[in-house]
Each structure stands twice: as structure tokens, then as C-alpha cells.
Amino acid sequence: MGWHFRVDHQPARSGPGSARSYRPTRLLPGGAVDKSEPPAKGAGRELKEEIGVTMAITRGLAVDWVSPTGRKTPPALKFPGELLHVFDGGVWDDGQIAAIRPAPGEIDGIEFVEPADLPALMAPDDARRALSALRARINGAGPVLLEDGLPIAPTVLDRVGVLRTARARHHLSFHPTPVPARLPVRQSWVWAFAPDGRVLVLLGPDTGGAVLPGGKPEPEDGGDPVATAVREAREEAAAELAGARYLGYLSDPDVPCARVRYAAALTRLDEAHVDPATGQTYVRILATPEQALELFDWGPSAAAEQLTAAHQARVLLGIPKAAHQPVTELADPVSW
């Protein structure tokens, strides 16, 4: 029985990937369990042996049945199949990462990578398994059962292929203050809260990429960023909003402009339709704000600050904090 292990530096960033001197592809930290050794205990032991990190392994993400046809091995080996366990190592801070000590002669290097890069770095079955485990971590419904790296009961995150393309990198400073007069507003996005405290997230059907409702101001908005957010939510997601509250803005060091953020109450979803700006029909999901952050690459500081501002606005809107739960696809019209 084998296992793999995953650790995050920032939300939904997979790693560390280890390059072993005897393999042409990268691996997640891990290895075979010893005789009579529980998988979680083996995970902790291998983590210590491979990268010098001591920690208790308490949360599983996936169990994968690797079939005899799912792994390329010489026929003479008569590979019977095996079970691989994927465990969650949590989110590591800079101090924990600095303490990593790769085993000399076995581990050539350690790196943290964007999930979309895994297929180019790992064997195909290892990459499928890692991405399925990452989606299960975001979904939060508990460990998933895989067959040759693919879930036997795919969620909407699996079906759309979340994380298969690189998340747009927006490591911009967040300012919970009014936009300075000198900065033009180039973008208006909104945290649209359903009555249960979850937010509307849009997934691209062709890329699996995630966005909040919003976009660029148009002349018909009359220079009002709230009007932009409301119009874009209607165009992109057939969503109706109410009670918009300003959160702050993001500043871009390369382009002098402001990217404003709002929170609002989600009151209705009509039949999904093609977004006129992109020509695609987004897949609409409800996710907790914390789950939503896993789908974006905003940088730890700006993400945390924007999350705090969104929760503050949620309280002012009279909406409760969302309970921990799996994401939900919104395929049909709904009113609240």
C-alpha cells in the first residue's frame, strides 16, 4: 500500500513537489508503508525521512485504487493493483517552509507549484490523483474514492476541471478605503451573498477558471461602479443583487487604476445564458467565502484582508456566516 501527501503554502497551491534522484518525474512527499504500519503513521514517518518535517497526519483527502491497467509496468512484474492514500498537510507558513531539509542523496529539490503545472511535472496518474485530492480539499465533503486518479462520484469541481488551468495571478494590495480621485476605476467585482452566507462563484466551462461576478465599466453605467457590478452580475450569471456595500479597492503597480470590490445580497438567479462579453455560459456555484478563496491566486495578505472586509459587509447585510459544506451547483433559476 502506498500513499502521497500534500502541503499548501497558500490556498490551493500544491506542494511541496519533490524531485527524486532516481525518478524522471516529480512526486508529492511519500512512499510505501512499512509492514503493519497504518497509512497515516507512514505518512508522518516518510515526511520526516524525506524532508525533515515532523507533524501529525490527521486528515485524509483521497483513497485511490490504481488498477493493473492504470499503471504502466512491465508485464513480467504482474502488477496486481494497489491503494494509494492522499493526506492533507494543511497550510504552511514561511517558517515551516524554511525548516524543510530534503534528505541528501534521495531528494534533489523541493518546490511549490501552481496546481495546473502538475501534469507537466508528474506522471499522468500522479497528476490526476493530486488534482482530484485538491478539488476534494476545496469541496470539503471528506475524503473521496478514486479509481486510477479519477473520482468515482465526480463533483461539479471535477466535472468542470477546476485547477486544470493556471489561476490568474492578482497579487495586488487591497485598500479598505475610498478610491483616490486620481485613480480611474477599471474593474468592479462583487461578493454576492446568498441567504445562507455562501457566495456566487462563476466557473469557465472551457477552462475551469473561477471568477466573482463583475467586470469593466461601460458607458451605460454612468460612471457608477455599483451599476457596473449589478449589470455584470446580470450579464454573466443572470443574477440579481441588492444592497451593495463598498469593501475597498485593489491598486495595480503596473497600471495606475483601482479595481473596486463590493458585497451585495443575491436575490435571484434566472436561467443561465451566454455572457455577451466572453461568449460562454458560466457554471454557477455557491461556495463559502473561504472555499472561494481557494479558487483564486490573490496572495495571502490581500486575500485575507478582502475576506475580512467581505465578512464585515455580510454582517451589515444581515446574512449569517455560512456553515462548512460542499459547493453547490446552481443550474436552475432560484429566488430568495
Short mmCIF file of C-alpha atoms in Angstrom, two decimals, residues 168-299:
data_model
loop_
_atom_site.label_atom_id
_atom_site.label_comp_id
_atom_site.label_asym_id
_atom_site.label_seq_id
_atom_site.Cartn_x
_atom_site.Cartn_y
_atom_site.Cartn_z
CA ALA A 168 -4.92 34.32 -12.81
CA ARG A 169 -2.29 35.80 -10.52
CA HIS A 170 -3.55 39.01 -8.88
CA HIS A 171 -1.14 39.77 -6.03
CA LEU A 172 -2.33 43.35 -5.60
CA SER A 173 -2.59 45.48 -2.46
CA PHE A 174 -6.08 45.77 -1.01
CA HIS A 175 -7.17 49.12 0.47
CA PRO A 176 -10.37 49.26 2.60
CA THR A 177 -10.63 52.99 1.86
CA PRO A 178 -12.30 55.18 -0.77
CA VAL A 179 -10.72 55.26 -4.22
CA PRO A 180 -8.38 58.28 -4.61
CA ALA A 181 -9.67 60.83 -7.09
CA ARG A 182 -6.58 60.41 -9.26
CA LEU A 183 -7.25 56.70 -9.93
CA PRO A 184 -9.74 55.61 -12.62
CA VAL A 185 -11.90 52.61 -11.80
CA ARG A 186 -11.09 49.84 -14.25
CA GLN A 187 -12.94 46.93 -12.69
CA SER A 188 -15.85 46.29 -10.32
CA TRP A 189 -16.37 42.85 -8.76
CA VAL A 190 -18.88 41.76 -6.15
CA TRP A 191 -19.10 39.18 -3.39
CA ALA A 192 -22.73 38.15 -3.98
CA PHE A 193 -24.03 36.53 -0.77
CA ALA A 194 -26.87 34.03 -0.77
CA PRO A 195 -29.08 33.99 2.35
CA ASP A 196 -27.09 31.06 3.80
CA GLY A 197 -23.84 33.05 3.78
CA ARG A 198 -22.27 31.44 0.72
CA VAL A 199 -21.17 33.45 -2.30
CA LEU A 200 -21.73 33.13 -6.02
CA VAL A 201 -18.68 31.97 -7.99
CA LEU A 202 -18.59 31.54 -11.76
CA LEU A 203 -16.58 28.74 -13.38
CA GLY A 204 -15.49 28.83 -17.01
CA PRO A 205 -16.79 25.68 -18.76
CA ASP A 206 -13.77 25.51 -21.07
CA THR A 207 -11.02 26.32 -18.58
CA GLY A 208 -12.32 25.58 -15.09
CA GLY A 209 -11.17 29.07 -14.12
CA ALA A 210 -13.10 30.86 -11.38
CA VAL A 211 -14.23 34.49 -11.14
CA LEU A 212 -16.51 36.55 -8.96
CA PRO A 213 -19.30 38.38 -10.84
CA GLY A 214 -18.09 41.69 -12.22
CA GLY A 215 -16.14 43.35 -14.98
CA LYS A 216 -15.15 46.57 -16.68
CA PRO A 217 -17.24 49.77 -16.56
CA GLU A 218 -19.26 50.56 -19.68
CA PRO A 219 -20.74 53.91 -20.79
CA GLU A 220 -24.26 52.82 -19.80
CA ASP A 221 -23.08 52.53 -16.17
CA GLY A 222 -22.77 56.31 -15.96
CA GLY A 223 -19.50 56.15 -14.04
CA ASP A 224 -21.14 54.25 -11.15
CA PRO A 225 -19.12 51.16 -10.06
CA VAL A 226 -22.18 49.71 -8.33
CA ALA A 227 -24.09 49.88 -11.62
CA THR A 228 -21.17 48.07 -13.26
CA ALA A 229 -21.26 45.25 -10.69
CA VAL A 230 -25.04 44.89 -10.95
CA ARG A 231 -25.01 44.89 -14.77
CA GLU A 232 -22.12 42.43 -14.99
CA ALA A 233 -23.74 40.04 -12.50
CA ARG A 234 -26.88 40.11 -14.63
CA GLU A 235 -24.99 39.58 -17.90
CA GLU A 236 -22.56 36.92 -16.66
CA ALA A 237 -24.71 34.95 -14.25
CA ALA A 238 -28.33 36.06 -14.73
CA ALA A 239 -28.04 37.19 -11.11
CA GLU A 240 -29.95 39.98 -9.38
CA LEU A 241 -28.31 41.86 -6.49
CA ALA A 242 -29.44 44.19 -3.74
CA GLY A 243 -27.91 46.34 -1.00
CA ALA A 244 -24.40 46.68 -2.42
CA ARG A 245 -21.79 47.75 0.12
CA TYR A 246 -18.34 49.04 -0.74
CA LEU A 247 -15.39 46.95 0.52
CA GLY A 248 -12.35 48.71 -0.89
CA TYR A 249 -10.12 48.66 -3.93
CA LEU A 250 -7.04 46.93 -5.29
CA SER A 251 -4.18 49.03 -6.61
CA ASP A 252 -2.14 47.88 -9.59
CA PRO A 253 1.55 48.96 -9.58
CA ASP A 254 1.81 48.42 -13.33
CA VAL A 255 -1.37 50.24 -14.37
CA PRO A 256 -2.50 53.28 -12.32
CA CYS A 257 -6.09 52.30 -11.65
CA ALA A 258 -8.46 50.98 -9.00
CA ARG A 259 -10.18 47.61 -9.05
CA VAL A 260 -13.10 48.04 -6.66
CA ARG A 261 -14.79 45.34 -4.63
CA TYR A 262 -18.35 45.24 -3.27
CA ALA A 263 -20.54 42.87 -1.31
CA ALA A 264 -24.25 42.52 -2.01
CA ALA A 265 -27.21 40.26 -1.31
CA LEU A 266 -28.02 37.73 -4.03
CA THR A 267 -31.79 37.85 -4.51
CA ARG A 268 -32.48 35.86 -7.66
CA LEU A 269 -30.92 33.72 -10.36
CA ASP A 270 -32.66 33.43 -13.71
CA GLU A 271 -32.00 30.86 -16.43
CA ALA A 272 -28.28 30.77 -17.25
CA HIS A 273 -27.38 32.37 -20.56
CA VAL A 274 -24.37 33.26 -22.68
CA ASP A 275 -22.26 36.09 -21.34
CA PRO A 276 -22.10 38.65 -24.18
CA ALA A 277 -18.56 39.69 -23.25
CA THR A 278 -16.97 36.22 -23.28
CA GLY A 279 -19.35 34.14 -25.40
CA GLN A 280 -19.55 31.42 -22.73
CA THR A 281 -22.19 30.25 -20.32
CA TYR A 282 -20.66 30.16 -16.87
CA VAL A 283 -21.22 27.30 -14.46
CA ARG A 284 -22.65 28.89 -11.31
CA ILE A 285 -21.80 27.57 -7.86
CA LEU A 286 -22.34 28.61 -4.28
CA ALA A 287 -19.27 28.30 -2.07
CA THR A 288 -18.29 29.57 1.35
CA PRO A 289 -16.08 32.67 1.10
CA GLU A 290 -13.20 30.53 2.36
CA GLN A 291 -13.76 27.93 -0.36
CA ALA A 292 -13.95 30.70 -2.94
CA LEU A 293 -10.50 31.97 -1.98
CA GLU A 294 -9.03 28.54 -2.73
CA LEU A 295 -10.05 29.07 -6.37
CA PHE A 296 -8.11 32.34 -6.76
CA ASP A 297 -4.45 33.35 -6.56
CA TRP A 298 -4.68 36.72 -4.83
CA GLY A 299 -1.71 36.36 -2.49
#
